């Protein structure tokens, strides 16, 4: 679908004048008439939802920055002041914090959609890799931002995460202190985290530009993974998908509003209402929910460096996925065996999240009980063992299952065209 | 005619090459000299480096108590160990340790050159990911890190859990019989 010919005709003198100098109106008009596959379902609306999330985060973030004090003496109090005294601060601060959760919710949907319909396969590898980069920068941004309120979880989260760099052989300690700007997480760290947290969203916006450019260059994938062949396979982006996206955005905003107005703290951790104290660690350190699966992978091995490498590998593997999945068929709709493994993969991601939230030595799945010091306690699978099982599956899915299945699985027959899959054979014969 | 032209072109190209190389070399040197300050500014500032040392009066710590104080943004533990804790620390065979060190090697001698096993001074930071371990807890009577479950003994040595090394001993010295200077 590359080189979609422009149909824009400037009507007025002013638009003609502009079109000759900077054809930005033409660009917008072409965007609106972009031919999109006619069978895109609601899983494809998360792109628009994500664009909205980014805008919400940037606007609410700029406003919060106007009231926030990036110093270890003022940070905690300034955030509390925003929530209590600044006009509409009660709305804007949770909008930013809940918004981060909503952003990750949407990006996970978008990614699972891509995995299911094979959106990473040729010719969309670069599109996929840019997407992975966006996700990586989002993670960095979220981590830096979570540090800013300077609560107990902020402080200790930052200590633990920057501690990863200390595990690097030989240069670890110097590297960590260079990143922190001191011996420990302190004022210098807070200042630079604030500066970077303000910068990275604009990098994300730039990457999103590249992501959409690549998307429009190669054309959108679709639920059957069959390329558009005729004009009847496509629909103009506006009004067909603008309406569909707008409806999905409205539903998404209802969920957002529910959390924002009724449960603004449900997705955070209560310990972040205690000001950071470098002398006292909270009993149980956990990251935000959207990092829990990676946290579980980190803790699944008893070795510091190996844990970090494994956790990093869980993300690196996404970047090389286009070359790991050997199947020619894009959509899992036509790969029943792969679909089964994919469903288990999703379950395992949730299991990892559950393990990340739990205490490693606690029993996750009790299989009876045993006697310890005369009292009977549950015995069974601990979170530690469970996270090992799920971690193995996570990597096996990418490194073994997808490469092997692509070679041995026999996919079921795909429709010849998008029009045929939408209208069925009979209708297709009539129109043909 | 064409010969002379060729010669001229040849000379021009040499000049051009020289200018390219010379400009490139200056640009590379310039870029490097700007890049270094950009990287180095992230390091510890002079005031951070300077705020380095504190004095601690050991007589204020009763037997069985621990003093916790902030040094370089990190807690320092000074524990006045009980006879039982000292005995436990000394009884551990080195072969049981993940990061072998004798109890004595973790202490600093006083002005008379004697090590006093009563006072244990450590950086109170778990060597796993930097949480602050809780005292008088864990399977070895020493410290327990709640973050990922590392157990330290009464000498602050790692005994169980993911932490790779013993809790660190900060640089310190006795400035009198009862006062130490850390840093
Ligand atoms: S930080 Fe202490 S066990 Fe992980």
GROMACS .gro file of N, CA and C in nm, chain A residues 93-213:
model
  363
   93UNK      N    1  -0.305   1.517   3.905
   93UNK     CA    2  -0.200   1.426   3.949
   93UNK      C    3  -0.244   1.280   3.930
   94UNK      N    4  -0.363   1.242   3.976
   94UNK     CA    5  -0.406   1.104   3.949
   94UNK      C    6  -0.424   1.076   3.799
   95UNK      N    7  -0.460   1.179   3.723
   95UNK     CA    8  -0.474   1.157   3.579
   95UNK      C    9  -0.341   1.110   3.520
   96UNK      N   10  -0.234   1.170   3.568
   96UNK     CA   11  -0.100   1.134   3.519
   96UNK      C   12  -0.060   0.995   3.570
   97UNK      N   13  -0.088   0.971   3.697
   97UNK     CA   14  -0.047   0.843   3.757
   97UNK      C   15  -0.133   0.728   3.705
   98UNK      N   16  -0.265   0.746   3.705
   98UNK     CA   17  -0.354   0.643   3.651
   98UNK      C   18  -0.329   0.632   3.501
   99UNK      N   19  -0.304   0.747   3.438
   99UNK     CA   20  -0.278   0.748   3.294
   99UNK      C   21  -0.162   0.658   3.256
  100UNK      N   22  -0.059   0.654   3.341
  100UNK     CA   23   0.055   0.567   3.313
  100UNK      C   24   0.011   0.421   3.309
  101UNK      N   25  -0.074   0.383   3.404
  101UNK     CA   26  -0.125   0.246   3.407
  101UNK      C   27  -0.208   0.216   3.283
  102UNK      N   28  -0.292   0.313   3.245
  102UNK     CA   29  -0.378   0.294   3.128
  102UNK      C   30  -0.293   0.281   3.000
  103UNK      N   31  -0.187   0.360   2.995
  103UNK     CA   32  -0.094   0.357   2.882
  103UNK      C   33  -0.036   0.215   2.868
  104UNK      N   34   0.007   0.159   2.980
  104UNK     CA   35   0.065   0.025   2.974
  104UNK      C   36  -0.040  -0.081   2.943
  105UNK      N   37  -0.161  -0.063   2.999
  105UNK     CA   38  -0.270  -0.156   2.968
  105UNK      C   39  -0.289  -0.160   2.816
  106UNK      N   40  -0.296  -0.041   2.755
  106UNK     CA   41  -0.320  -0.033   2.611
  106UNK      C   42  -0.202  -0.088   2.531
  107UNK      N   43  -0.080  -0.059   2.578
  107UNK     CA   44   0.035  -0.104   2.499
  107UNK      C   45   0.046  -0.257   2.504
  108UNK      N   46   0.008  -0.318   2.616
  108UNK     CA   47   0.011  -0.465   2.623
  108UNK      C   48  -0.093  -0.524   2.528
  109UNK      N   49  -0.213  -0.465   2.522
  109UNK     CA   50  -0.315  -0.512   2.428
  109UNK      C   51  -0.262  -0.503   2.285
  110UNK      N   52  -0.201  -0.389   2.255
  110UNK     CA   53  -0.147  -0.362   2.122
  110UNK      C   54  -0.039  -0.465   2.088
  111UNK      N   55   0.044  -0.499   2.185
  111UNK     CA   56   0.152  -0.594   2.161
  111UNK      C   57   0.099  -0.736   2.145
  112UNK      N   58   0.004  -0.774   2.231
  112UNK     CA   59  -0.053  -0.909   2.218
  112UNK      C   60  -0.126  -0.922   2.084
  113UNK      N   61  -0.191  -0.814   2.041
  113UNK     CA   62  -0.255  -0.812   1.910
  113UNK      C   63  -0.152  -0.840   1.801
  114UNK      N   64  -0.038  -0.768   1.812
  114UNK     CA   65   0.068  -0.786   1.713
  114UNK      C   66   0.121  -0.929   1.712
  115UNK      N   67   0.133  -0.988   1.832
  115UNK     CA   68   0.183  -1.125   1.841
  115UNK      C   69   0.083  -1.223   1.779
  116UNK      N   70  -0.045  -1.200   1.805
  116UNK     CA   71  -0.148  -1.294   1.759
  116UNK      C   72  -0.163  -1.292   1.607
  117UNK      N   73  -0.164  -1.173   1.550
  117UNK     CA   74  -0.186  -1.163   1.405
  117UNK      C   75  -0.056  -1.160   1.325
  118UNK      N   76   0.057  -1.183   1.393
  118UNK     CA   77   0.185  -1.188   1.321
  118UNK      C   78   0.222  -1.055   1.258
  119UNK      N   79   0.193  -0.947   1.327
  119UNK     CA   80   0.218  -0.813   1.271
  119UNK      C   81   0.368  -0.782   1.259
  120UNK      N   82   0.452  -0.869   1.314
  120UNK     CA   83   0.596  -0.843   1.313
  120UNK      C   84   0.664  -0.904   1.192
  121UNK      N   85   0.587  -0.980   1.112
  121UNK     CA   86   0.651  -1.054   1.002
  121UNK      C   87   0.673  -0.966   0.880
  122UNK      N   88   0.762  -1.012   0.791
  122UNK     CA   89   0.797  -0.937   0.671
  122UNK      C   90   0.670  -0.889   0.601
  123UNK      N   91   0.665  -0.766   0.554
  123UNK     CA   92   0.772  -0.666   0.554
  123UNK      C   93   0.764  -0.569   0.670
  124UNK      N   94   0.716  -0.613   0.787
  124UNK     CA   95   0.692  -0.518   0.896
  124UNK      C   96   0.794  -0.530   1.009
  125UNK      N   97   0.912  -0.585   0.983
  125UNK     CA   98   1.011  -0.605   1.090
  125UNK      C   99   1.053  -0.473   1.153
  126UNK      N  100   1.080  -0.372   1.069
  126UNK     CA  101   1.128  -0.245   1.123
  126UNK      C  102   1.017  -0.175   1.202
  127UNK      N  103   0.896  -0.186   1.148
  127UNK     CA  104   0.779  -0.134   1.220
  127UNK      C  105   0.771  -0.195   1.360
  128UNK      N  106   0.791  -0.324   1.368
  128UNK     CA  107   0.787  -0.396   1.495
  128UNK      C  108   0.901  -0.353   1.587
  129UNK      N  109   1.022  -0.340   1.530
  129UNK     CA  110   1.138  -0.304   1.611
  129UNK      C  111   1.121  -0.162   1.667
  130UNK      N  112   1.072  -0.072   1.585
  130UNK     CA  113   1.047   0.064   1.636
  130UNK      C  114   0.944   0.057   1.749
  131UNK      N  115   0.845  -0.028   1.734
  131UNK     CA  116   0.747  -0.048   1.841
  131UNK      C  117   0.813  -0.097   1.969
  132UNK      N  118   0.905  -0.193   1.955
  132UNK     CA  119   0.975  -0.244   2.074
  132UNK      C  120   1.056  -0.133   2.140
  133UNK      N  121   1.117  -0.047   2.056
  133UNK     CA  122   1.194   0.066   2.110
  133UNK      C  123   1.103   0.159   2.189
  134UNK      N  124   0.984   0.184   2.135
  134UNK     CA  125   0.888   0.270   2.205
  134UNK      C  126   0.858   0.209   2.342
  135UNK      N  127   0.833   0.079   2.343
  135UNK     CA  128   0.802   0.011   2.469
  135UNK      C  129   0.917   0.026   2.569
  136UNK      N  130   1.041   0.010   2.518
  136UNK     CA  131   1.158   0.022   2.605
  136UNK      C  132   1.168   0.164   2.664
  137UNK      N  133   1.150   0.265   2.582
  137UNK     CA  134   1.158   0.403   2.632
  137UNK      C  135   1.042   0.431   2.727
  138UNK      N  136   0.925   0.372   2.698
  138UNK     CA  137   0.812   0.386   2.791
  138UNK      C  138   0.846   0.331   2.928
  139UNK      N  139   0.913   0.215   2.929
  139UNK     CA  140   0.951   0.155   3.057
  139UNK      C  141   1.045   0.247   3.133
  140UNK      N  142   1.144   0.301   3.061
  140UNK     CA  143   1.238   0.392   3.126
  140UNK      C  144   1.166   0.514   3.180
  141UNK      N  145   1.077   0.570   3.100
  141UNK     CA  146   1.004   0.689   3.141
  141UNK      C  147   0.920   0.661   3.266
  142UNK      N  148   0.852   0.548   3.266
  142UNK     CA  149   0.765   0.514   3.379
  142UNK      C  150   0.849   0.496   3.505
  143UNK      N  151   0.963   0.430   3.492
  143UNK     CA  152   1.049   0.411   3.609
  143UNK      C  153   1.098   0.544   3.664
  144UNK      N  154   1.147   0.631   3.574
  144UNK     CA  155   1.198   0.761   3.619
  144UNK      C  156   1.086   0.840   3.685
  145UNK      N  157   0.968   0.836   3.626
  145UNK     CA  158   0.855   0.913   3.678
  145UNK      C  159   0.810   0.862   3.813
  146UNK      N  160   0.814   0.731   3.832
  146UNK     CA  161   0.769   0.673   3.958
  146UNK      C  162   0.859   0.716   4.074
  147UNK      N  163   0.984   0.751   4.042
  147UNK     CA  164   1.077   0.795   4.146
  147UNK      C  165   1.042   0.935   4.198
  148UNK      N  166   0.984   1.018   4.111
  148UNK     CA  167   0.969   1.160   4.144
  148UNK      C  168   0.887   1.192   4.270
  149UNK      N  169   0.777   1.122   4.301
  149UNK     CA  170   0.701   1.159   4.422
  149UNK      C  171   0.779   1.135   4.551
  150UNK      N  172   0.892   1.069   4.542
  150UNK     CA  173   0.984   1.052   4.654
  150UNK      C  174   0.917   0.988   4.775
  151UNK      N  175   0.835   0.888   4.747
  151UNK     CA  176   0.780   0.806   4.855
  151UNK      C  177   0.872   0.688   4.881
  152UNK      N  178   0.834   0.602   4.974
  152UNK     CA  179   0.918   0.488   5.008
  152UNK      C  180   0.939   0.394   4.888
  153UNK      N  181   0.831   0.366   4.816
  153UNK     CA  182   0.844   0.276   4.700
  153UNK      C  183   0.927   0.341   4.591
  154UNK      N  184   0.907   0.474   4.573
  154UNK     CA  185   0.987   0.547   4.474
  154UNK      C  186   1.134   0.529   4.504
  155UNK      N  187   1.170   0.560   4.628
  155UNK     CA  188   1.310   0.560   4.667
  155UNK      C  189   1.371   0.421   4.656
  156UNK      N  190   1.301   0.322   4.712
  156UNK     CA  191   1.361   0.189   4.715
  156UNK      C  192   1.354   0.121   4.580
  157UNK      N  193   1.251   0.156   4.502
  157UNK     CA  194   1.247   0.107   4.364
  157UNK      C  195   1.368   0.158   4.287
  158UNK      N  196   1.395   0.289   4.303
  158UNK     CA  197   1.510   0.348   4.233
  158UNK      C  198   1.640   0.285   4.282
  159UNK      N  199   1.649   0.258   4.411
  159UNK     CA  200   1.770   0.197   4.466
  159UNK      C  201   1.792   0.058   4.406
  160UNK      N  202   1.685  -0.020   4.402
  160UNK     CA  203   1.697  -0.157   4.352
  160UNK      C  204   1.729  -0.157   4.203
  161UNK      N  205   1.658  -0.076   4.125
  161UNK     CA  206   1.678  -0.078   3.979
  161UNK      C  207   1.818  -0.026   3.943
  162UNK      N  208   1.860   0.083   4.007
  162UNK     CA  209   1.994   0.132   3.974
  162UNK      C  210   2.099   0.034   4.028
  163UNK      N  211   2.059  -0.046   4.128
  163UNK     CA  212   2.148  -0.149   4.180
  163UNK      C  213   2.182  -0.252   4.073
  164UNK      N  214   2.096  -0.268   3.971
  164UNK     CA  215   2.124  -0.363   3.863
  164UNK      C  216   2.259  -0.331   3.799
  165UNK      N  217   2.286  -0.201   3.784
  165UNK     CA  218   2.408  -0.163   3.714
  165UNK      C  219   2.531  -0.197   3.797
  166UNK      N  220   2.512  -0.206   3.928
  166UNK     CA  221   2.621  -0.244   4.016
  166UNK      C  222   2.664  -0.388   3.994
  167UNK      N  223   2.579  -0.466   3.928
  167UNK     CA  224   2.612  -0.607   3.906
  167UNK      C  225   2.703  -0.628   3.786
  168UNK      N  226   2.724  -0.524   3.707
  168UNK     CA  227   2.813  -0.536   3.592
  168UNK      C  228   2.953  -0.568   3.643
  169UNK      N  229   3.019  -0.669   3.585
  169UNK     CA  230   3.153  -0.702   3.635
  169UNK      C  231   3.251  -0.583   3.622
  170UNK      N  232   3.340  -0.574   3.716
  170UNK     CA  233   3.449  -0.476   3.723
  170UNK      C  234   3.403  -0.331   3.738
  171UNK      N  235   3.336  -0.275   3.635
  171UNK     CA  236   3.305  -0.132   3.639
  171UNK      C  237   3.172  -0.103   3.710
  172UNK      N  238   3.104  -0.208   3.758
  172UNK     CA  239   2.970  -0.193   3.812
  172UNK      C  240   2.951  -0.078   3.909
  173UNK      N  241   3.038  -0.073   4.011
  173UNK     CA  242   3.017   0.027   4.116
  173UNK      C  243   3.037   0.169   4.064
  174UNK      N  244   3.142   0.190   3.984
  174UNK     CA  245   3.163   0.325   3.929
  174UNK      C  246   3.048   0.363   3.837
  175UNK      N  247   3.002   0.268   3.758
  175UNK     CA  248   2.892   0.294   3.666
  175UNK      C  249   2.767   0.336   3.743
  176UNK      N  250   2.739   0.261   3.850
  176UNK     CA  251   2.621   0.291   3.930
  176UNK      C  252   2.631   0.430   3.992
  177UNK      N  253   2.749   0.463   4.046
  177UNK     CA  254   2.764   0.594   4.111
  177UNK      C  255   2.761   0.707   4.009
  178UNK      N  256   2.806   0.677   3.888
  178UNK     CA  257   2.799   0.776   3.781
  178UNK      C  258   2.653   0.805   3.745
  179UNK      N  259   2.574   0.697   3.738
  179UNK     CA  260   2.433   0.715   3.706
  179UNK      C  261   2.360   0.790   3.817
  180UNK      N  262   2.399   0.765   3.942
  180UNK     CA  263   2.330   0.826   4.055
  180UNK      C  264   2.383   0.967   4.083
  181UNK      N  265   2.504   0.995   4.042
  181UNK     CA  266   2.564   1.125   4.072
  181UNK      C  267   2.606   1.136   4.217
  182UNK      N  268   2.626   1.023   4.284
  182UNK     CA  269   2.667   1.023   4.424
  182UNK      C  270   2.684   0.880   4.471
  183UNK      N  271   2.692   0.863   4.603
  183UNK     CA  272   2.713   0.729   4.658
  183UNK      C  273   2.582   0.651   4.665
  184UNK      N  274   2.471   0.723   4.670
  184UNK     CA  275   2.341   0.656   4.683
  184UNK      C  276   2.237   0.740   4.610
  185UNK      N  277   2.116   0.688   4.601
  185UNK     CA  278   2.006   0.764   4.542
  185UNK      C  279   1.985   0.888   4.628
  186UNK      N  280   2.000   1.005   4.569
  186UNK     CA  281   1.999   1.128   4.648
  186UNK      C  282   1.950   1.244   4.560
  187UNK      N  283   1.977   1.366   4.605
  187UNK     CA  284   1.926   1.482   4.532
  187UNK      C  285   1.971   1.486   4.386
  188UNK      N  286   2.099   1.457   4.362
  188UNK     CA  287   2.150   1.460   4.225
  188UNK      C  288   2.072   1.362   4.138
  189UNK      N  289   2.040   1.245   4.195
  189UNK     CA  290   1.966   1.143   4.122
  189UNK      C  291   1.826   1.194   4.088
  190UNK      N  292   1.761   1.253   4.188
  190UNK     CA  293   1.625   1.302   4.169
  190UNK      C  294   1.622   1.408   4.060
  191UNK      N  295   1.718   1.500   4.062
  191UNK     CA  296   1.724   1.607   3.962
  191UNK      C  297   1.736   1.551   3.821
  192UNK      N  298   1.827   1.456   3.804
  192UNK     CA  299   1.847   1.406   3.667
  192UNK      C  300   1.731   1.317   3.624
  193UNK      N  301   1.672   1.246   3.717
  193UNK     CA  302   1.555   1.165   3.682
  193UNK      C  303   1.441   1.255   3.634
  194UNK      N  304   1.427   1.370   3.700
  194UNK     CA  305   1.321   1.464   3.661
  194UNK      C  306   1.348   1.518   3.520
  195UNK      N  307   1.474   1.558   3.495
  195UNK     CA  308   1.509   1.611   3.363
  195UNK      C  309   1.483   1.507   3.255
  196UNK      N  310   1.523   1.382   3.281
  196UNK     CA  311   1.505   1.278   3.179
  196UNK      C  312   1.359   1.238   3.164
  197UNK      N  313   1.287   1.239   3.276
  197UNK     CA  314   1.145   1.204   3.268
  197UNK      C  315   1.070   1.306   3.183
  198UNK      N  316   1.117   1.429   3.184
  198UNK     CA  317   1.055   1.532   3.102
  198UNK      C  318   1.095   1.516   2.955
  199UNK      N  319   1.216   1.468   2.932
  199UNK     CA  320   1.267   1.456   2.795
  199UNK      C  321   1.209   1.336   2.719
  200UNK      N  322   1.209   1.219   2.785
  200UNK     CA  323   1.181   1.095   2.712
  200UNK      C  324   1.046   1.091   2.638
  201UNK      N  325   0.938   1.149   2.695
  201UNK     CA  326   0.811   1.145   2.621
  201UNK      C  327   0.821   1.207   2.482
  202UNK      N  328   0.909   1.306   2.467
  202UNK     CA  329   0.921   1.367   2.335
  202UNK      C  330   0.998   1.275   2.241
  203UNK      N  331   1.088   1.196   2.298
  203UNK     CA  332   1.155   1.092   2.219
  203UNK      C  333   1.052   0.988   2.177
  204UNK      N  334   0.963   0.953   2.270
  204UNK     CA  335   0.857   0.857   2.236
  204UNK      C  336   0.775   0.913   2.120
  205UNK      N  337   0.740   1.041   2.130
  205UNK     CA  338   0.659   1.102   2.024
  205UNK      C  339   0.731   1.092   1.889
  206UNK      N  340   0.863   1.115   1.890
  206UNK     CA  341   0.940   1.103   1.767
  206UNK      C  342   0.937   0.959   1.714
  207UNK      N  343   0.953   0.863   1.803
  207UNK     CA  344   0.952   0.722   1.762
  207UNK      C  345   0.814   0.683   1.710
  208UNK      N  346   0.709   0.740   1.771
  208UNK     CA  347   0.574   0.712   1.723
  208UNK      C  348   0.560   0.761   1.579
  209UNK      N  349   0.621   0.876   1.551
  209UNK     CA  350   0.619   0.927   1.414
  209UNK      C  351   0.681   0.826   1.317
  210UNK      N  352   0.796   0.770   1.356
  210UNK     CA  353   0.862   0.669   1.272
  210UNK      C  354   0.776   0.543   1.259
  211UNK      N  355   0.712   0.506   1.370
  211UNK     CA  356   0.628   0.386   1.375
  211UNK      C  357   0.512   0.402   1.274
  212UNK      N  358   0.448   0.518   1.274
  212UNK     CA  359   0.335   0.541   1.184
  212UNK      C  360   0.383   0.554   1.039
  213UNK      N  361   0.499   0.615   1.024
  213UNK     CA  362   0.556   0.627   0.889
  213UNK      C  363   0.580   0.487   0.831
   0.00000   0.00000   0.00000
